Amino acid sequence: MKKIQELAFRFAAIPAPSGFAAGRLDAIAEAAAPYAPEIRRTPGGSLLLHRPGTGRKIALCTHVDDPGFLATYREESGAMRVNPLGFDNLPAAYGAPVVSSKGVPGVLSAGNPKDLKAADLLLTPFGEAETGDAFVLASPAAVHGDKLVGAGIAAGLSAAILLDVLADMDMSADLTLVFTGHHMLGARDAAPAIELAAPDVAVTLSALPEGAVKCGKGAAVCHQSGYAVSDPALLAQLTEAADEVQHDFKGGAVSDLSAIQRVGAGVPAAAIGYAVQDPGTLIERADLRDAEKVAEMLKKFLLKG
């Protein structure tokens, strides 16, 4: 678990607003270099890590971007107006520290905090910021018991889980890991990556807002995700690979699952996940034990080729 935690902290520390996640993707590629003989990028920026094998071709997909804000206009005061980049929890933004993908810190405020609207948000940058710069909430990652806490921790943790699977891989499957960076905007940018990888089957990994799926209760299989239904046969294989599993029937509104299923003549795909508390806030939390269970499930699934 220590390796997963270290990688999650490393990735979460790199600002990755949706559409501006190149820095985090570069760090993932660097960490994966010893285990992935082939590293590619799609024209849209998605990262593909390929480890050849003699078994069936399997793709594991996750997004690594976080919701954020795009600076659109500078006021005479020096403060900047912002538009949300997949960010829909406006109360969590008020008074929050932020940092841009270029490393410029700042703080968010509002002219009318009582009835907060996106148009009310003002960003005061503490450094050279320009219109077109993208920002995310900023808080250092920390450990609280079995939980990892901090802005962006879920995206970092999902990437760490897949790299842990890649590093410990001792199986015949032909494996491609896909990391995307436009997910929070609703862009289904796993689709072109899957077209390049041309897998026999694909599995998407997401952090699920805690509800029916609970933190500390292990991995979850998603019967529905993003208005798409997981392939039943593939979902059964994933369920069988888990010591115990939670079941999610609701699914998130944003998912690459439906896009992957429509690539080419169609790719059988299923969704899995783990619970996250207070997503998109400074105190986003995920349980390290859940991450370990997800990694174990994927390793057992891959062992069957």
CSV table of C-alpha atoms in Angstrom, one decimal:
chain,number,residue,atom,x,y,z
A,1,MET,CA,0.0,0.0,0.0
A,2,LYS,CA,2.9,2.3,0.6
A,3,LYS,CA,3.8,2.4,-3.1
A,4,ILE,CA,0.2,3.3,-4.0
A,5,GLN,CA,0.2,6.1,-1.4
A,6,GLU,CA,3.5,7.6,-2.5
A,7,LEU,CA,2.4,7.6,-6.2
A,8,ALA,CA,-1.0,9.1,-5.3
A,9,PHE,CA,0.6,11.9,-3.3
A,10,ARG,CA,3.2,12.5,-6.1
A,11,PHE,CA,0.5,12.8,-8.8
A,12,ALA,CA,-2.0,14.8,-6.7
A,13,ALA,CA,0.7,17.4,-6.0
A,14,ILE,CA,0.8,18.3,-9.7
A,15,PRO,CA,-2.1,20.7,-10.7
A,16,ALA,CA,-4.2,19.1,-13.5
A,17,PRO,CA,-7.2,21.1,-14.4
A,18,SER,CA,-9.4,19.4,-16.9
A,19,GLY,CA,-8.0,20.0,-20.3
A,20,PHE,CA,-4.7,21.1,-18.8
A,21,ALA,CA,-3.4,17.8,-17.3
A,22,ALA,CA,-0.2,17.5,-19.3
A,23,GLY,CA,2.1,17.9,-16.2
A,24,ARG,CA,0.4,15.1,-14.3
A,25,LEU,CA,0.3,12.9,-17.4
A,26,ASP,CA,4.1,13.5,-17.9
A,27,ALA,CA,4.7,12.4,-14.3
A,28,ILE,CA,2.7,9.2,-14.8
A,29,ALA,CA,4.7,8.4,-18.0
A,30,GLU,CA,7.9,8.9,-16.1
A,31,ALA,CA,6.9,6.7,-13.2
A,32,ALA,CA,5.7,4.0,-15.6
A,33,ALA,CA,8.8,4.0,-17.8
A,34,PRO,CA,10.5,1.0,-16.2
A,35,TYR,CA,7.4,-1.2,-16.7
A,36,ALA,CA,5.9,0.0,-20.0
A,37,PRO,CA,8.0,-0.9,-23.1
A,38,GLU,CA,5.7,1.3,-25.2
A,39,ILE,CA,4.5,4.8,-24.3
A,40,ARG,CA,2.3,6.7,-26.7
A,41,ARG,CA,0.1,9.9,-26.7
A,42,THR,CA,-3.0,10.5,-28.7
A,43,PRO,CA,-3.3,13.8,-30.6
A,44,GLY,CA,-5.6,15.0,-27.9
A,45,GLY,CA,-3.1,14.3,-25.2
A,46,SER,CA,-4.2,11.0,-23.6
A,47,LEU,CA,-1.5,8.7,-22.4
A,48,LEU,CA,-1.2,5.0,-23.4
A,49,LEU,CA,1.2,2.6,-21.6
A,50,HIS,CA,1.5,-0.7,-23.4
A,51,ARG,CA,3.0,-3.9,-22.0
A,52,PRO,CA,2.8,-6.7,-24.6
A,53,GLY,CA,1.6,-10.2,-23.8
A,54,THR,CA,0.4,-13.4,-25.5
A,55,GLY,CA,-3.2,-13.4,-24.0
A,56,ARG,CA,-6.2,-11.3,-24.8
A,57,LYS,CA,-5.8,-7.6,-25.3
A,58,ILE,CA,-7.1,-5.7,-22.2
A,59,ALA,CA,-7.3,-1.9,-21.7
A,60,LEU,CA,-7.6,-0.4,-18.2
A,61,CYS,CA,-8.7,3.3,-18.4
A,62,THR,CA,-9.0,6.1,-15.9
A,63,HIS,CA,-9.0,9.9,-15.9
A,64,VAL,CA,-6.3,12.0,-14.1
A,65,ASP,CA,-7.8,15.5,-14.4
A,66,ASP,CA,-9.6,17.5,-11.7
A,67,PRO,CA,-12.4,20.0,-11.9
A,68,GLY,CA,-11.2,23.6,-12.0
A,69,PHE,CA,-11.5,27.1,-13.3
A,70,LEU,CA,-10.5,29.0,-16.4
A,71,ALA,CA,-9.4,32.7,-16.1
A,72,THR,CA,-11.4,34.6,-18.6
A,73,TYR,CA,-11.0,38.4,-17.9
A,74,ARG,CA,-8.9,40.6,-15.7
A,75,GLU,CA,-10.7,43.4,-13.7
A,76,GLU,CA,-9.1,46.8,-13.2
A,77,SER,CA,-8.4,45.7,-9.6
A,78,GLY,CA,-6.2,42.9,-10.9
A,79,ALA,CA,-8.6,40.1,-9.9
A,80,MET,CA,-9.7,37.8,-12.7
A,81,ARG,CA,-13.1,36.4,-13.6
A,82,VAL,CA,-13.2,32.7,-14.0
A,83,ASN,CA,-15.4,30.0,-15.7
A,84,PRO,CA,-15.8,26.6,-14.1
A,85,LEU,CA,-14.0,23.7,-15.9
A,86,GLY,CA,-16.2,20.8,-14.8
A,87,PHE,CA,-16.5,22.3,-11.3
A,88,ASP,CA,-20.1,22.2,-10.0
A,89,ASN,CA,-19.6,22.6,-6.2
A,90,LEU,CA,-19.4,26.4,-6.0
A,91,PRO,CA,-19.7,26.7,-2.2
A,92,ALA,CA,-16.5,24.7,-1.9
A,93,ALA,CA,-14.8,27.2,-4.1
A,94,TYR,CA,-15.5,30.3,-2.0
A,95,GLY,CA,-12.4,31.5,-0.2
A,96,ALA,CA,-10.4,28.4,-1.4
A,97,PRO,CA,-6.7,28.5,-2.3
A,98,VAL,CA,-6.0,27.5,-5.9
A,99,VAL,CA,-3.0,26.9,-8.1
A,100,SER,CA,-2.7,27.0,-11.9
A,101,SER,CA,-1.3,24.3,-14.1
A,102,LYS,CA,1.7,26.6,-14.4
A,103,GLY,CA,2.2,26.7,-10.6
A,104,VAL,CA,0.8,30.2,-9.9
A,105,PRO,CA,-1.1,30.3,-6.6
A,106,GLY,CA,-4.2,32.4,-5.8
A,107,VAL,CA,-7.4,32.5,-3.9
A,108,LEU,CA,-11.1,32.6,-5.0
A,109,SER,CA,-13.6,35.0,-3.6
A,110,ALA,CA,-17.0,36.3,-4.7
A,111,GLY,CA,-18.8,39.6,-4.9
A,112,ASN,CA,-22.1,37.9,-3.7
A,113,PRO,CA,-21.2,34.9,-1.5
A,114,LYS,CA,-24.8,34.6,-0.2
A,115,ASP,CA,-26.3,33.5,-3.5
A,116,LEU,CA,-23.1,32.2,-5.2
A,117,LYS,CA,-23.1,31.9,-8.9
A,118,ALA,CA,-20.2,31.1,-11.2
A,119,ALA,CA,-20.3,34.6,-12.6
A,120,ASP,CA,-19.7,36.0,-9.1
A,121,LEU,CA,-16.3,34.2,-8.7
A,122,LEU,CA,-13.2,36.3,-8.6
A,123,LEU,CA,-9.6,34.9,-8.6
A,124,THR,CA,-6.8,36.9,-7.0
A,125,PRO,CA,-3.6,35.4,-8.4
A,126,PHE,CA,-0.4,35.7,-6.3
A,127,GLY,CA,1.9,35.8,-9.3
A,128,GLU,CA,1.9,36.2,-13.1
A,129,ALA,CA,-1.4,34.8,-14.3
A,130,GLU,CA,-3.0,35.4,-17.7
A,131,THR,CA,-6.4,35.0,-19.2
A,132,GLY,CA,-6.6,31.4,-20.5
A,133,ASP,CA,-4.7,30.0,-17.4
A,134,ALA,CA,-6.5,27.1,-15.6
A,135,PHE,CA,-6.6,26.6,-11.9
A,136,VAL,CA,-7.6,23.9,-9.4
A,137,LEU,CA,-8.2,23.8,-5.7
A,138,ALA,CA,-5.0,23.5,-3.8
A,139,SER,CA,-4.4,21.7,-0.5
A,140,PRO,CA,-1.5,19.4,0.4
A,141,ALA,CA,-2.2,15.7,0.5
A,142,ALA,CA,-2.2,14.1,4.0
A,143,VAL,CA,-2.9,10.7,5.7
A,144,HIS,CA,-5.7,10.5,8.3
A,145,GLY,CA,-5.9,6.9,9.5
A,146,ASP,CA,-6.5,4.8,6.5
A,147,LYS,CA,-7.7,7.7,4.4
A,148,LEU,CA,-5.8,9.9,2.0
A,149,VAL,CA,-7.0,13.5,2.1
A,150,GLY,CA,-6.5,16.5,-0.2
A,151,ALA,CA,-7.6,18.2,-3.3
A,152,GLY,CA,-7.1,16.0,-6.4
A,153,ILE,CA,-6.3,12.9,-4.3
A,154,ALA,CA,-8.8,10.7,-6.1
A,155,ALA,CA,-7.4,11.3,-9.6
A,156,GLY,CA,-3.9,10.7,-8.2
A,157,LEU,CA,-5.0,7.5,-6.5
A,158,SER,CA,-6.7,6.1,-9.6
A,159,ALA,CA,-3.5,6.6,-11.6
A,160,ALA,CA,-1.5,5.0,-8.8
A,161,ILE,CA,-3.7,2.0,-8.7
A,162,LEU,CA,-3.2,1.3,-12.4
A,163,LEU,CA,0.6,1.8,-12.1
A,164,ASP,CA,0.7,-0.7,-9.2
A,165,VAL,CA,-1.1,-3.2,-11.4
A,166,LEU,CA,1.4,-2.6,-14.2
A,167,ALA,CA,4.5,-2.9,-12.0
A,168,ASP,CA,3.4,-6.2,-10.4
A,169,MET,CA,2.1,-7.7,-13.6
A,170,ASP,CA,3.0,-11.4,-13.9
A,171,MET,CA,0.5,-12.6,-16.5
A,172,SER,CA,-0.1,-13.3,-20.1
A,173,ALA,CA,-2.5,-10.5,-20.9
A,174,ASP,CA,-1.5,-7.9,-23.4
A,175,LEU,CA,-2.1,-4.8,-21.3
A,176,THR,CA,-2.7,-1.2,-22.2
A,177,LEU,CA,-3.2,1.5,-19.6
A,178,VAL,CA,-5.1,4.6,-20.8
A,179,PHE,CA,-5.0,7.9,-18.9
A,180,THR,CA,-7.2,10.8,-20.0
A,181,GLY,CA,-7.2,14.5,-19.2
A,182,HIS,CA,-10.5,16.0,-20.3
A,183,HIS,CA,-12.9,13.9,-18.3
A,184,MET,CA,-14.4,16.5,-16.0
A,185,LEU,CA,-15.4,18.6,-19.1
A,186,GLY,CA,-17.5,15.6,-20.3
A,187,ALA,CA,-15.2,14.9,-23.2
A,188,ARG,CA,-15.0,11.2,-23.8
A,189,ASP,CA,-11.3,11.2,-24.8
A,190,ALA,CA,-10.8,7.6,-23.9
A,191,ALA,CA,-12.5,6.7,-27.2
A,192,PRO,CA,-9.6,7.7,-29.6
A,193,ALA,CA,-7.1,6.1,-27.2
A,194,ILE,CA,-9.1,2.8,-27.3
A,195,GLU,CA,-9.2,3.0,-31.1
A,196,LEU,CA,-5.3,3.1,-31.1
A,197,ALA,CA,-5.0,0.3,-28.5
A,198,ALA,CA,-7.6,-1.9,-30.2
A,199,PRO,CA,-8.3,-4.1,-27.1
A,200,ASP,CA,-10.5,-7.1,-26.9
A,201,VAL,CA,-12.1,-5.7,-23.7
A,202,ALA,CA,-11.8,-2.6,-21.6
A,203,VAL,CA,-12.3,-1.7,-18.0
A,204,THR,CA,-12.8,1.9,-16.7
A,205,LEU,CA,-11.8,2.9,-13.2
A,206,SER,CA,-13.5,5.9,-11.4
A,207,ALA,CA,-13.8,7.4,-7.9
A,208,LEU,CA,-17.5,7.2,-7.0
A,209,PRO,CA,-19.1,9.8,-4.7
A,210,GLU,CA,-19.9,8.0,-1.5
A,211,GLY,CA,-23.5,6.8,-1.3
A,212,ALA,CA,-24.5,3.2,-1.9
A,213,VAL,CA,-20.7,2.5,-2.3
A,214,LYS,CA,-19.0,3.1,1.0
A,215,CYS,CA,-15.4,4.2,1.9
A,216,GLY,CA,-13.5,1.4,3.6
A,217,LYS,CA,-15.7,-1.4,2.1
A,218,GLY,CA,-13.5,-2.3,-0.8
A,219,ALA,CA,-13.9,-2.2,-4.6
A,220,ALA,CA,-17.1,-1.7,-6.5
A,221,VAL,CA,-18.4,-3.0,-9.8
A,222,CYS,CA,-20.6,-0.5,-11.6
A,223,HIS,CA,-23.6,-2.1,-13.4
A,224,GLN,CA,-24.3,1.3,-15.0
A,225,SER,CA,-22.0,4.3,-15.6
A,226,GLY,CA,-22.6,7.4,-17.5
A,227,TYR,CA,-25.9,6.3,-19.0
A,228,ALA,CA,-24.2,3.1,-20.2
A,229,VAL,CA,-24.5,-0.5,-18.9
A,230,SER,CA,-21.4,-2.5,-18.2
A,231,ASP,CA,-20.9,-5.7,-20.3
A,232,PRO,CA,-22.5,-8.4,-18.1
A,233,ALA,CA,-20.0,-11.1,-18.9
A,234,LEU,CA,-17.0,-8.8,-18.2
A,235,LEU,CA,-18.7,-7.6,-15.0
A,236,ALA,CA,-19.1,-11.2,-13.8
A,237,GLN,CA,-15.4,-11.8,-14.4
A,238,LEU,CA,-14.4,-8.7,-12.4
A,239,THR,CA,-16.8,-9.7,-9.6
A,240,GLU,CA,-15.3,-13.2,-9.4
A,241,ALA,CA,-11.8,-11.7,-9.2
A,242,ALA,CA,-12.7,-9.7,-6.0
A,243,ASP,CA,-12.7,-11.2,-2.5
A,244,GLU,CA,-15.7,-9.1,-1.7
A,245,VAL,CA,-17.3,-6.4,-3.9
A,246,GLN,CA,-19.8,-3.6,-3.6
A,247,HIS,CA,-22.4,-3.0,-6.3
A,248,ASP,CA,-23.1,0.4,-7.8
A,249,PHE,CA,-26.3,0.6,-9.9
A,250,LYS,CA,-26.5,4.3,-10.4
A,251,GLY,CA,-23.2,5.3,-12.1
A,252,GLY,CA,-21.8,8.7,-12.6
A,253,ALA,CA,-23.1,11.2,-15.2
A,254,VAL,CA,-19.7,11.4,-16.8
A,255,SER,CA,-18.1,8.2,-18.0
A,256,ASP,CA,-15.9,6.9,-20.8
A,257,LEU,CA,-17.8,3.6,-20.7
A,258,SER,CA,-20.4,4.4,-23.4
A,259,ALA,CA,-17.8,6.0,-25.7
A,260,ILE,CA,-15.5,3.0,-25.4
A,261,GLN,CA,-18.4,0.6,-26.2
A,262,ARG,CA,-19.0,2.4,-29.5
A,263,VAL,CA,-15.4,2.4,-30.8
A,264,GLY,CA,-15.1,0.6,-34.1
A,265,ALA,CA,-17.4,-2.4,-34.3
A,266,GLY,CA,-17.8,-2.1,-30.5
A,267,VAL,CA,-15.6,-3.0,-27.5
A,268,PRO,CA,-17.0,-4.9,-24.5
A,269,ALA,CA,-16.4,-2.7,-21.5
A,270,ALA,CA,-17.2,-2.6,-17.8
A,271,ALA,CA,-16.8,0.0,-15.1
A,272,ILE,CA,-15.4,-0.4,-11.6
A,273,GLY,CA,-14.6,2.1,-8.8
A,274,TYR,CA,-14.1,2.9,-5.2
A,275,ALA,CA,-15.8,5.5,-2.9
A,276,VAL,CA,-14.6,9.1,-2.4
A,277,GLN,CA,-15.9,11.5,0.2
A,278,ASP,CA,-16.4,15.2,-0.5
A,279,PRO,CA,-15.2,15.0,-4.1
A,280,GLY,CA,-14.0,18.3,-5.7
A,281,THR,CA,-13.2,19.9,-2.4
A,282,LEU,CA,-10.1,20.7,-0.3
A,283,ILE,CA,-10.9,17.7,1.9
A,284,GLU,CA,-11.5,15.1,-0.8
A,285,ARG,CA,-10.9,11.7,0.9
A,286,ALA,CA,-10.4,8.1,-0.3
A,287,ASP,CA,-9.6,5.0,1.7
A,288,LEU,CA,-6.2,3.4,0.9
A,289,ARG,CA,-7.6,0.0,1.7
A,290,ASP,CA,-10.1,0.4,-1.0
A,291,ALA,CA,-7.4,1.2,-3.5
A,292,GLU,CA,-5.5,-1.9,-2.5
A,293,LYS,CA,-8.6,-4.0,-3.0
A,294,VAL,CA,-9.2,-2.5,-6.5
A,295,ALA,CA,-5.6,-3.3,-7.4
A,296,GLU,CA,-5.9,-6.9,-6.1
A,297,MET,CA,-9.1,-7.4,-8.1
A,298,LEU,CA,-7.5,-6.1,-11.3
A,299,LYS,CA,-4.5,-8.3,-10.8
A,300,LYS,CA,-6.6,-11.4,-10.3
A,301,PHE,CA,-8.7,-10.5,-13.3
A,302,LEU,CA,-5.6,-10.1,-15.5
A,303,LEU,CA,-4.1,-13.4,-14.3
A,304,LYS,CA,-6.9,-15.2,-16.2
A,305,GLY,CA,-5.6,-13.6,-19.4
